[in-house]
């Protein structure tokens, strides 16, 4: 059994969970301890106890710790990528890319630790100076989803530690392997014992235990809208006062194709955004909004490309689309395919359950699905499916397309494919989303710039890049008299 890390010690749990390979459900990767509420309380206590030392560490100490972690992740990207592909189901190139990204994020925040500064201003009153400085917030709870088992933990853990906070980290139940491997690397760094804790466990048990703990200063979460709302509601009524919150939730992202688009690029962007990583990305484009003049040609080309996608074992080099992560998600994908048909949409490609891969392995295989003749009020266009299911909506032109893009309760990212500078510029300004993509896929973001959305997609300060400092620090204003 792989144990949790609490207060610098590896502790088993009374219960454990098997980590199942979605490409081959007979393959159990390992068994992982589940922390109970008492262990979560110990982890929170240990983090609070370590805060005194780590919050006063020098920028050089923080740089060395984070840079060392990043270097080891990068050096082991093939091995860790293989584990990630095996437990989550994204293809090997995607998984290795994700691991490399995690290493780069640690290295980026190593540098940020050196760059934390403040401001000095003259006061409006004579003989007084004002200083604005940043301090770590304290103990940060980190709750992550299963779709990016190492990159999302990295983009929360690295800034938390870089700015001097201590961490209690709860990964998603479906992907404990990458989280444990990352923890094992962090545990060998020069961090003080207790500054970083791993509490693998059930969300409904560990989440409330973290939130109700008086040691918690901030909670950063990525996951579903429903769970995000539950966390916000619990935070509001906490006896110890409200913790700082950062919630990254769903996306129902649109990708517009105008008549003047480069069709090859439009099809490439649609395939990449809608279906790669098995559609299991919050930045996936699930609504393709296509102008009338290019619609039929675009759909024909897309369907042709979809037919050539190999759905198979995540670790087979011939695979383009790996399996769905688990049975629950697979059932959700199938439910939405059935719903799309009931709502009157036309299924033009895919949507079938494949119990075995082309390699004959038993897994959660599902052929990417495309619906046409849809309209935006349909539930398949309003609710996040989180699988490789995309819809096409036919529009007369740009204005109608933009209105549909913005007709959503979510607002993470929006994309457009056009050669018109006028439309691209207008879209960039008027899409009601946190991120906009022009002639590039909606999924695939850089790590040195902010990530996040508007409306129901996000709450709290942005993640990533130097903007991450806003969540992981609190500002102090000091007045110094002569
Ligand atoms: P999904 O449906 O994609 O699994 P969730 O939002 O349920 O998305 O899961 C994201 C993360 O939130 C996981 O680590 C999960 O264990 C955790 N989680 C689930 N329920 C709760 C809860 N009540 N409080 C805090 N975290 C939770």
Short mmCIF file of C-alpha atoms and ligand atoms in Angstrom, two decimals:
data_model
loop_
_atom_site.label_atom_id
_atom_site.label_comp_id
_atom_site.label_asym_id
_atom_site.label_seq_id
_atom_site.Cartn_x
_atom_site.Cartn_y
_atom_site.Cartn_z
CA UNK A 1 0.00 0.00 0.00
CA UNK A 2 1.23 3.52 -0.86
CA UNK A 3 0.90 5.72 2.24
CA UNK A 4 -0.01 9.33 2.89
CA UNK A 5 2.60 11.87 3.96
CA UNK A 6 1.58 13.59 7.18
CA UNK A 7 3.92 15.69 9.30
CA UNK A 8 6.96 14.20 7.55
CA UNK A 9 5.88 10.58 8.17
CA UNK A 10 4.42 8.04 5.74
CA UNK A 11 1.15 6.82 7.28
CA UNK A 12 -1.12 4.00 6.10
CA UNK A 13 -4.87 4.36 6.38
CA UNK A 14 -7.53 2.03 7.72
CA UNK A 15 -8.94 1.98 4.19
CA UNK A 16 -7.34 1.92 0.77
CA UNK A 17 -8.27 2.31 -2.87
CA UNK A 18 -7.11 0.40 -5.95
CA UNK A 19 -5.75 2.46 -8.83
CA UNK A 20 -7.24 0.89 -11.98
CA UNK A 21 -5.84 1.32 -15.51
CA UNK A 22 -8.75 2.56 -17.69
CA UNK A 23 -7.09 1.08 -20.80
CA UNK A 24 -7.03 -2.40 -19.23
CA UNK A 25 -9.32 -2.71 -16.24
CA UNK A 26 -7.70 -5.97 -15.13
CA UNK A 27 -4.47 -4.02 -14.47
CA UNK A 28 -4.34 -2.69 -10.89
CA UNK A 29 -1.44 -0.22 -10.72
CA UNK A 30 -1.20 -0.16 -6.93
CA UNK A 31 -3.22 0.34 -3.78
CA UNK A 32 -3.29 3.75 -2.07
CA UNK A 33 -4.14 4.64 1.54
CA UNK A 34 -7.24 6.71 2.23
CA UNK A 35 -6.81 9.35 4.94
CA UNK A 36 -9.57 9.61 7.53
CA UNK A 37 -10.69 12.86 9.15
CA UNK A 38 -8.32 12.42 12.14
CA UNK A 39 -5.38 12.11 9.75
CA UNK A 40 -6.52 15.22 7.86
CA UNK A 41 -6.57 17.10 11.17
CA UNK A 42 -3.00 15.88 11.89
CA UNK A 43 -1.88 17.06 8.46
CA UNK A 44 -3.44 20.50 8.98
CA UNK A 45 -1.78 20.75 12.40
CA UNK A 46 1.60 19.70 10.98
CA UNK A 47 1.31 22.28 8.19
CA UNK A 48 0.47 25.01 10.69
CA UNK A 49 3.44 23.98 12.86
CA UNK A 50 5.84 24.09 9.89
CA UNK A 51 4.57 27.49 8.72
CA UNK A 52 6.76 29.44 11.17
CA UNK A 53 9.95 28.06 9.64
CA UNK A 54 8.94 27.89 5.96
CA UNK A 55 7.27 31.32 5.88
CA UNK A 56 10.57 32.83 7.05
CA UNK A 57 12.76 30.85 4.63
CA UNK A 58 14.91 32.88 2.25
CA UNK A 59 14.12 33.27 -1.45
CA UNK A 60 17.28 31.24 -2.15
CA UNK A 61 16.04 28.32 -0.01
CA UNK A 62 12.69 28.36 -1.81
CA UNK A 63 14.39 28.60 -5.19
CA UNK A 64 16.63 25.62 -4.41
CA UNK A 65 13.73 23.43 -3.23
CA UNK A 66 11.47 24.20 -6.20
CA UNK A 67 14.22 24.12 -8.80
CA UNK A 68 15.36 20.71 -7.51
CA UNK A 69 11.83 19.29 -7.64
CA UNK A 70 11.36 20.65 -11.16
CA UNK A 71 14.68 19.18 -12.33
CA UNK A 72 13.82 15.70 -11.03
CA UNK A 73 10.35 15.76 -12.62
CA UNK A 74 11.90 16.72 -15.97
CA UNK A 75 14.61 14.08 -15.71
CA UNK A 76 11.99 11.38 -15.04
CA UNK A 77 9.34 12.55 -17.51
CA UNK A 78 9.27 9.30 -19.53
CA UNK A 79 8.74 7.13 -16.44
CA UNK A 80 6.24 9.49 -14.77
CA UNK A 81 4.47 10.01 -18.11
CA UNK A 82 4.04 6.26 -18.46
CA UNK A 83 2.46 6.08 -14.99
CA UNK A 84 0.19 9.02 -15.80
CA UNK A 85 -0.98 7.48 -19.10
CA UNK A 86 -1.57 4.19 -17.31
CA UNK A 87 -3.71 5.63 -14.52
CA UNK A 88 -5.57 8.43 -16.36
CA UNK A 89 -5.80 7.18 -19.93
CA UNK A 90 -4.40 10.10 -21.93
CA UNK A 91 -1.95 9.05 -24.62
CA UNK A 92 1.75 8.67 -23.87
CA UNK A 93 2.85 11.83 -25.77
CA UNK A 94 0.14 13.84 -23.96
CA UNK A 95 1.13 12.34 -20.61
CA UNK A 96 4.86 12.94 -21.07
CA UNK A 97 4.06 16.49 -22.18
CA UNK A 98 2.01 17.00 -19.03
CA UNK A 99 4.81 15.76 -16.79
CA UNK A 100 7.29 18.06 -18.55
CA UNK A 101 4.85 20.91 -17.99
CA UNK A 102 4.77 20.12 -14.26
CA UNK A 103 8.59 20.30 -14.16
CA UNK A 104 8.59 23.62 -16.01
CA UNK A 105 6.01 25.03 -13.58
CA UNK A 106 8.19 24.19 -10.57
CA UNK A 107 11.16 25.85 -12.30
CA UNK A 108 9.08 28.94 -13.18
CA UNK A 109 7.96 29.39 -9.57
CA UNK A 110 11.50 28.78 -8.33
CA UNK A 111 12.33 31.99 -10.21
CA UNK A 112 9.23 33.75 -8.91
CA UNK A 113 10.35 33.07 -5.35
CA UNK A 114 13.35 35.30 -6.07
CA UNK A 115 11.26 38.02 -7.67
CA UNK A 116 8.75 38.66 -4.88
CA UNK A 117 8.94 42.36 -4.08
CA UNK A 118 6.84 45.18 -2.80
CA UNK A 119 6.30 48.88 -3.24
CA UNK A 120 7.44 51.94 -1.35
CA UNK A 121 5.38 55.11 -1.72
CA UNK A 122 5.51 58.52 -0.08
CA UNK A 123 2.56 59.09 2.22
CA UNK A 124 0.06 61.88 1.51
CA UNK A 125 1.11 63.13 4.94
CA UNK A 126 4.54 64.66 5.66
CA UNK A 127 7.42 62.58 7.05
CA UNK A 128 5.72 59.25 6.56
CA UNK A 129 6.64 56.44 4.17
CA UNK A 130 4.26 53.71 3.05
CA UNK A 131 5.38 50.16 2.27
CA UNK A 132 3.23 47.57 0.55
CA UNK A 133 4.57 44.06 1.05
CA UNK A 134 3.34 40.54 0.42
CA UNK A 135 3.23 37.76 3.02
CA UNK A 136 2.26 34.09 2.66
CA UNK A 137 -1.32 33.34 3.73
CA UNK A 138 -0.59 30.27 5.89
CA UNK A 139 -1.88 26.73 5.37
CA UNK A 140 -3.24 26.17 1.87
CA UNK A 141 -5.58 23.26 1.12
CA UNK A 142 -5.25 21.94 -2.42
CA UNK A 143 -7.98 19.78 -4.00
CA UNK A 144 -7.42 18.60 -7.56
CA UNK A 145 -9.36 16.71 -10.26
CA UNK A 146 -8.35 13.59 -12.18
CA UNK A 147 -7.91 15.03 -15.69
CA UNK A 148 -4.43 16.53 -15.18
CA UNK A 149 -2.99 14.30 -12.44
CA UNK A 150 0.38 16.09 -12.20
CA UNK A 151 0.11 19.48 -13.97
CA UNK A 152 -2.78 20.84 -11.90
CA UNK A 153 -1.20 19.74 -8.58
CA UNK A 154 2.07 21.36 -9.79
CA UNK A 155 0.43 24.68 -10.68
CA UNK A 156 -1.08 24.88 -7.21
CA UNK A 157 1.71 23.35 -5.08
CA UNK A 158 4.61 25.24 -6.69
CA UNK A 159 3.26 28.78 -6.13
CA UNK A 160 1.96 27.84 -2.67
CA UNK A 161 5.47 26.83 -1.59
CA UNK A 162 7.26 29.55 -3.58
CA UNK A 163 5.47 32.28 -1.63
CA UNK A 164 6.14 30.61 1.75
CA UNK A 165 2.90 28.73 2.46
CA UNK A 166 2.49 25.21 3.81
CA UNK A 167 0.34 22.70 1.97
CA UNK A 168 -2.18 19.93 2.57
CA UNK A 169 -2.83 18.28 -0.80
CA UNK A 170 -5.77 16.04 -1.71
CA UNK A 171 -5.62 14.55 -5.21
CA UNK A 172 -8.58 12.99 -7.03
CA UNK A 173 -9.46 9.43 -6.06
CA UNK A 174 -9.03 8.13 -9.64
CA UNK A 175 -5.38 9.20 -10.05
CA UNK A 176 -3.41 8.80 -6.81
CA UNK A 177 -0.31 7.43 -8.59
CA UNK A 178 1.03 10.65 -10.07
CA UNK A 179 0.19 12.55 -6.88
CA UNK A 180 2.05 10.00 -4.78
CA UNK A 181 5.09 10.06 -7.11
CA UNK A 182 5.17 13.86 -6.96
CA UNK A 183 4.90 13.73 -3.16
CA UNK A 184 7.76 11.27 -2.97
CA UNK A 185 9.95 13.76 -4.89
CA UNK A 186 8.84 16.70 -2.72
CA UNK A 187 9.43 14.64 0.46
CA UNK A 188 13.13 14.25 -0.45
CA UNK A 189 13.60 18.03 -0.84
CA UNK A 190 14.92 20.32 1.89
CA UNK A 191 11.41 21.44 2.89
CA UNK A 192 10.82 21.31 6.67
CA UNK A 193 8.80 18.26 7.78
CA UNK A 194 5.10 19.09 7.70
CA UNK A 195 5.42 21.94 5.18
CA UNK A 196 3.93 19.62 2.56
CA UNK A 197 1.37 16.90 3.34
CA UNK A 198 -0.45 14.40 1.16
CA UNK A 199 -3.93 13.21 2.20
CA UNK A 200 -5.32 10.92 -0.47
CA UNK A 201 -8.95 10.23 0.33
CA UNK A 202 -12.61 10.59 -0.52
CA UNK A 203 -13.58 14.13 -1.49
CA UNK A 204 -16.77 14.13 0.56
CA UNK A 205 -14.76 13.20 3.69
CA UNK A 206 -11.40 14.96 3.27
CA UNK A 207 -12.83 18.16 1.72
CA UNK A 208 -15.13 19.11 4.62
CA UNK A 209 -12.45 18.05 7.16
CA UNK A 210 -10.01 20.48 5.53
CA UNK A 211 -12.55 23.26 5.21
CA UNK A 212 -13.72 23.06 8.81
CA UNK A 213 -10.19 23.06 10.20
CA UNK A 214 -9.31 26.34 11.87
CA UNK A 215 -5.72 26.05 10.54
CA UNK A 216 -6.87 26.46 6.92
CA UNK A 217 -6.11 29.93 5.49
CA UNK A 218 -6.91 29.31 1.84
CA UNK A 219 -8.35 26.59 -0.35
CA UNK A 220 -7.63 26.18 -4.04
CA UNK A 221 -9.85 23.75 -5.94
CA UNK A 222 -10.24 22.55 -9.50
CA UNK A 223 -13.19 20.31 -10.30
CA UNK A 224 -16.87 20.36 -11.09
CA UNK A 225 -19.22 23.31 -10.70
CA UNK A 226 -21.35 21.36 -8.20
CA UNK A 227 -18.43 20.58 -5.90
CA UNK A 228 -17.04 24.12 -6.23
CA UNK A 229 -20.36 25.54 -5.10
CA UNK A 230 -20.49 23.10 -2.18
CA UNK A 231 -17.03 24.25 -1.09
CA UNK A 232 -17.98 27.93 -1.36
CA UNK A 233 -21.14 27.36 0.70
CA UNK A 234 -19.21 25.50 3.41
CA UNK A 235 -16.53 28.21 3.47
CA UNK A 236 -19.14 30.89 4.03
CA UNK A 237 -20.41 29.39 7.27
CA UNK A 238 -17.09 28.21 8.74
CA UNK A 239 -16.75 28.90 12.47
CA UNK A 240 -13.12 29.99 12.11
CA UNK A 241 -13.99 32.66 9.51
CA UNK A 242 -13.91 32.41 5.74
CA UNK A 243 -10.76 31.02 4.14
CA UNK A 244 -9.46 32.59 0.96
CA UNK A 245 -10.94 30.69 -2.02
CA UNK A 246 -9.81 29.97 -5.55
CA UNK A 247 -12.22 27.78 -7.53
CA UNK A 248 -11.66 26.59 -11.10
CA UNK A 249 -14.75 24.81 -12.32
CA UNK A 250 -16.36 23.93 -15.62
CA UNK A 251 -16.20 25.01 -19.21
CA UNK A 252 -18.66 24.77 -22.11
CA UNK A 253 -16.30 26.32 -24.56
CA UNK A 254 -17.20 27.46 -28.05
CA UNK A 255 -15.05 27.49 -31.17
CA UNK A 256 -16.26 29.67 -34.04
CA UNK A 257 -15.43 28.95 -37.68
CA UNK A 258 -16.16 31.84 -40.06
CA UNK A 259 -16.53 31.59 -43.84
CA UNK A 260 -13.06 33.08 -44.41
CA UNK A 261 -11.29 30.55 -42.13
CA UNK A 262 -8.41 28.38 -43.31
CA UNK A 263 -10.40 25.16 -43.38
CA UNK A 264 -7.48 22.81 -42.71
CA UNK A 265 -6.56 24.77 -39.61
CA UNK A 266 -10.20 24.96 -38.51
CA UNK A 267 -10.56 21.16 -38.71
CA UNK A 268 -7.23 20.66 -36.95
CA UNK A 269 -8.26 23.03 -34.13
CA UNK A 270 -11.66 21.33 -33.78
CA UNK A 271 -10.19 17.80 -33.59
CA UNK A 272 -7.49 18.91 -31.15
CA UNK A 273 -9.84 20.93 -28.94
CA UNK A 274 -12.85 18.64 -28.89
CA UNK A 275 -11.43 15.12 -28.86
CA UNK A 276 -7.78 14.93 -27.80
CA UNK A 277 -7.15 13.96 -24.18
CA UNK A 278 -10.50 12.15 -24.69
CA UNK A 279 -12.28 15.52 -24.42
CA UNK A 280 -11.50 15.50 -20.71
CA UNK A 281 -10.13 19.03 -20.43
CA UNK A 282 -11.91 22.04 -18.96
CA UNK A 283 -10.59 23.98 -21.98
CA UNK A 284 -12.06 21.49 -24.50
CA UNK A 285 -14.23 22.99 -27.23
CA UNK A 286 -17.57 21.21 -27.15
CA UNK A 287 -19.61 23.76 -29.14
CA UNK A 288 -18.48 24.31 -32.74
CA UNK A 289 -20.26 27.34 -34.17
CA UNK A 290 -19.91 27.36 -37.92
CA UNK A 291 -20.93 29.94 -40.52
CA UNK A 292 -23.35 28.81 -43.19
CA UNK A 293 -21.00 29.24 -46.15
CA UNK A 294 -18.36 26.84 -44.81
CA UNK A 295 -20.60 24.58 -42.67
CA UNK A 296 -21.08 21.57 -44.98
CA UNK A 297 -17.47 21.50 -46.17
CA UNK A 298 -16.21 21.79 -42.57
CA UNK A 299 -18.47 19.02 -41.25
CA UNK A 300 -17.48 16.71 -44.12
CA UNK A 301 -13.76 17.26 -43.48
CA UNK A 302 -14.19 16.86 -39.73
CA UNK A 303 -16.11 13.59 -40.04
CA UNK A 304 -13.45 12.25 -42.41
CA UNK A 305 -10.68 13.10 -39.91
CA UNK A 306 -12.67 11.60 -37.03
CA UNK A 307 -12.96 8.29 -38.88
CA UNK A 308 -9.16 8.07 -38.90
CA UNK A 309 -8.80 8.49 -35.12
CA UNK A 310 -7.61 5.32 -33.37
CA UNK A 311 -9.28 4.79 -30.02
CA UNK A 312 -7.09 2.51 -27.97
CA UNK A 313 -4.71 1.75 -25.15
CA UNK A 314 -3.24 5.01 -23.88
CA UNK A 315 0.27 3.57 -24.05
CA UNK A 316 0.08 2.19 -27.59
CA UNK A 317 1.95 4.45 -30.06
CA UNK A 318 -0.83 4.02 -32.66
CA UNK A 319 -3.47 5.48 -30.33
CA UNK A 320 -4.83 9.00 -30.89
CA UNK A 321 -7.63 8.91 -28.30
CA UNK A 322 -7.20 7.01 -25.04
CA UNK A 323 -10.03 5.56 -22.94
CA UNK A 324 -12.46 7.49 -20.77
CA UNK A 325 -11.12 7.72 -17.22
CA UNK A 326 -13.68 5.49 -15.47
CA UNK A 327 -17.08 3.81 -15.63
CA UNK A 328 -18.89 6.81 -14.10
CA UNK A 329 -17.57 9.24 -16.73
CA UNK A 330 -18.23 6.72 -19.51
CA UNK A 331 -21.86 6.44 -18.42
CA UNK A 332 -22.12 10.24 -18.42
CA UNK A 333 -20.77 10.43 -22.01
CA UNK A 334 -23.25 7.78 -23.16
CA UNK A 335 -26.11 9.50 -21.34
CA UNK A 336 -25.41 12.75 -23.21
CA UNK A 337 -25.22 10.95 -26.56
CA UNK A 338 -28.67 9.51 -25.87
CA UNK A 339 -29.92 12.91 -24.72
CA UNK A 340 -28.62 14.61 -27.89
CA UNK A 341 -30.63 12.15 -29.99
CA UNK A 342 -33.73 12.74 -27.85
CA UNK A 343 -33.31 16.49 -28.26
CA UNK A 344 -33.40 16.07 -32.03
CA UNK A 345 -29.72 16.56 -32.89
CA UNK A 346 -28.19 14.44 -35.68
CA UNK A 347 -25.37 12.13 -34.63
CA UNK A 348 -23.05 12.15 -37.67
CA UNK A 349 -20.08 10.32 -36.19
CA UNK A 350 -19.12 8.10 -33.25
CA UNK A 351 -20.78 7.97 -29.85
CA UNK A 352 -20.48 4.19 -29.52
CA UNK A 353 -19.26 2.29 -26.53
CA UNK A 354 -16.29 0.07 -27.36
CA UNK A 355 -15.64 -2.42 -24.59
CA UNK A 356 -12.33 -3.49 -26.04
CA UNK A 357 -9.51 -1.58 -27.67
CA UNK A 358 -8.06 -2.38 -31.08
CA UNK A 359 -5.43 -4.25 -29.07
CA UNK A 360 -8.11 -6.46 -27.48
CA UNK A 361 -7.81 -4.91 -23.98
CA UNK A 362 -10.92 -4.48 -21.84
CA UNK A 363 -11.31 -0.80 -20.94
CA UNK A 364 -13.56 2.25 -20.96
CA UNK A 365 -13.43 2.92 -24.68
CA UNK A 366 -15.76 5.32 -26.42
CA UNK A 367 -15.66 6.62 -30.00
CA UNK A 368 -15.63 10.48 -30.19
CA UNK A 369 -19.07 11.81 -31.09
CA UNK A 370 -20.21 14.67 -33.30
CA UNK A 371 -23.74 16.08 -33.45
CA UNK A 372 -24.96 18.47 -36.15
CA UNK A 373 -28.22 20.41 -36.55
CA UNK A 374 -28.11 21.50 -32.92
CA UNK A 375 -29.19 24.77 -31.31
CA UNK A 376 -27.83 26.44 -28.23
CA UNK A 377 -30.82 25.87 -25.95
CA UNK A 378 -30.30 22.10 -26.10
CA UNK A 379 -28.89 20.61 -22.91
CA UNK A 380 -26.01 19.11 -24.91
CA UNK A 381 -25.01 22.74 -25.62
CA UNK A 382 -25.53 24.05 -22.10
CA UNK A 383 -24.18 21.35 -19.79
CA UNK A 384 -20.56 20.27 -19.48
CA UNK A 385 -20.19 16.66 -20.67
CA UNK A 386 -16.43 16.33 -20.06
CA UNK A 387 -16.00 13.71 -22.76
CA UNK A 388 -15.20 13.59 -26.49
CA UNK A 389 -18.64 14.81 -27.53
CA UNK A 390 -18.93 17.92 -29.71
CA UNK A 391 -21.84 19.68 -31.38
CA UNK A 392 -22.11 21.88 -34.46
CA UNK A 393 -24.41 24.91 -34.65
CA UNK A 394 -24.99 26.57 -38.02
CA UNK A 395 -25.03 30.39 -37.98
CA UNK A 396 -25.56 33.13 -40.54
CA UNK A 397 -22.47 35.11 -39.63
CA UNK A 398 -20.18 36.61 -37.00
CA UNK A 399 -22.74 38.51 -34.89
CA UNK A 400 -24.93 35.44 -34.41
CA UNK A 401 -21.85 33.35 -33.60
CA UNK A 402 -20.68 35.77 -30.92
CA UNK A 403 -24.13 35.88 -29.32
CA UNK A 404 -24.12 32.07 -29.08
CA UNK A 405 -20.57 31.98 -27.66
CA UNK A 406 -21.72 34.25 -24.84
CA UNK A 407 -25.04 32.46 -24.26
CA UNK A 408 -23.62 30.19 -21.56
CA UNK A 409 -23.48 30.16 -17.78
CA UNK A 410 -19.77 29.31 -18.08
CA UNK A 411 -16.93 31.41 -19.51
CA UNK A 412 -13.53 29.75 -19.46
CA UNK A 413 -12.23 30.01 -23.04
CA UNK A 414 -13.55 30.85 -26.52
CA UNK A 415 -11.89 30.34 -29.89
CA UNK A 416 -12.29 31.69 -33.40
CA UNK A 417 -10.92 30.66 -36.76
CA UNK A 418 -10.90 33.53 -39.23
CA UNK A 419 -8.61 35.51 -41.54
CA UNK A 420 -10.50 38.73 -40.80
CA UNK A 421 -8.54 41.01 -38.49
CA UNK A 422 -11.72 43.00 -37.81
CA UNK A 423 -13.63 39.96 -36.55
CA UNK A 424 -10.68 38.56 -34.60
CA UNK A 425 -10.13 41.89 -32.86
CA UNK A 426 -13.81 42.31 -32.04
CA UNK A 427 -14.02 38.72 -30.76
CA UNK A 428 -10.99 39.17 -28.50
CA UNK A 429 -12.70 42.11 -26.84
CA UNK A 430 -16.27 40.81 -26.67
CA UNK A 431 -16.04 37.10 -25.86
CA UNK A 432 -17.14 36.86 -22.21
CA UNK A 433 -14.43 34.38 -21.23
CA UNK A 434 -11.17 34.48 -19.29
CA UNK A 435 -9.16 33.27 -22.29
CA UNK A 436 -9.52 33.77 -26.06
CA UNK A 437 -7.85 31.78 -28.84
CA UNK A 438 -7.48 33.11 -32.39
CA UNK A 439 -6.62 30.48 -35.02
CA UNK A 440 -5.31 28.09 -32.35
CA UNK A 441 -7.10 25.29 -30.44
CA UNK A 442 -8.99 26.22 -27.27
CA UNK A 443 -7.03 23.63 -25.30
CA UNK A 444 -3.29 24.00 -24.79
CA UNK A 445 -2.16 26.90 -22.63
CA UNK A 446 1.17 28.38 -21.53
CA UNK A 447 2.36 28.18 -17.93
CA UNK A 448 3.80 31.68 -17.57
CA UNK A 449 0.52 33.56 -18.12
CA UNK A 450 -2.76 33.62 -16.19
CA UNK A 451 -5.30 30.82 -16.51
CA UNK A 452 -8.95 31.16 -15.53
CA UNK A 453 -12.44 32.07 -16.57
CA UNK A 454 -15.46 34.26 -15.98
CA UNK A 455 -19.07 33.64 -14.94
CA UNK A 456 -19.66 30.20 -13.39
CA UNK A 457 -16.27 28.86 -14.52
CA UNK A 458 -14.04 30.49 -11.93
CA UNK A 459 -14.08 32.25 -8.60
CA UNK A 460 -11.21 34.10 -6.98
CA UNK A 461 -7.83 35.23 -8.32
CA UNK A 462 -6.30 33.74 -11.46
CA UNK A 463 -3.93 30.78 -11.44
CA UNK A 464 -0.49 30.50 -13.05
CA UNK A 465 2.15 32.92 -14.14
CA UNK A 466 3.03 35.86 -11.93
CA UNK A 467 -0.69 36.49 -11.32
CA UNK A 468 -0.70 33.43 -9.02
CA UNK A 469 0.82 35.64 -6.34
CA UNK A 470 -2.58 37.24 -5.71
CA UNK A 471 -4.08 34.08 -4.22
CA UNK A 472 -1.03 32.71 -2.42
CA UNK A 473 -0.07 35.93 -0.64
CA UNK A 474 -1.81 38.60 1.34
CA UNK A 475 -0.85 42.25 1.08
CA UNK A 476 0.34 44.28 4.05
CA UNK A 477 0.42 48.08 4.11
CA UNK A 478 2.87 49.58 6.61
CA UNK A 479 3.15 53.28 7.54
CA UNK A 480 6.58 54.32 8.82
CA UNK A 481 6.98 57.65 10.53
CA UNK A 482 10.24 59.58 10.67
P1 LIG B 1 -15.50 15.04 -10.90
O1 LIG B 1 -17.00 14.89 -10.94
O2 LIG B 1 -14.92 15.39 -12.20
O3 LIG B 1 -14.79 13.94 -10.21
P2 LIG B 1 -15.36 16.65 -8.53
O4 LIG B 1 -15.61 18.11 -8.40
O5 LIG B 1 -16.31 15.72 -7.87
O6 LIG B 1 -15.25 16.37 -10.07
O7 LIG B 1 -13.90 16.29 -8.02
C1 LIG B 1 -12.81 17.17 -7.99
C2 LIG B 1 -12.10 17.02 -6.67
O8 LIG B 1 -12.97 17.44 -5.64
C3 LIG B 1 -11.69 15.58 -6.33
O9 LIG B 1 -10.44 15.58 -5.70
C4 LIG B 1 -12.79 15.15 -5.38
O10 LIG B 1 -12.38 14.14 -4.49
C5 LIG B 1 -13.03 16.43 -4.61
N1 LIG B 1 -14.32 16.50 -3.92
C6 LIG B 1 -15.43 15.78 -4.15
N2 LIG B 1 -16.41 16.11 -3.26
C7 LIG B 1 -15.89 17.08 -2.46
C8 LIG B 1 -16.41 17.87 -1.37
N3 LIG B 1 -17.64 17.73 -0.91
N4 LIG B 1 -15.57 18.79 -0.80
C9 LIG B 1 -14.33 18.96 -1.26
N5 LIG B 1 -13.80 18.26 -2.27
C10 LIG B 1 -14.56 17.33 -2.88
#
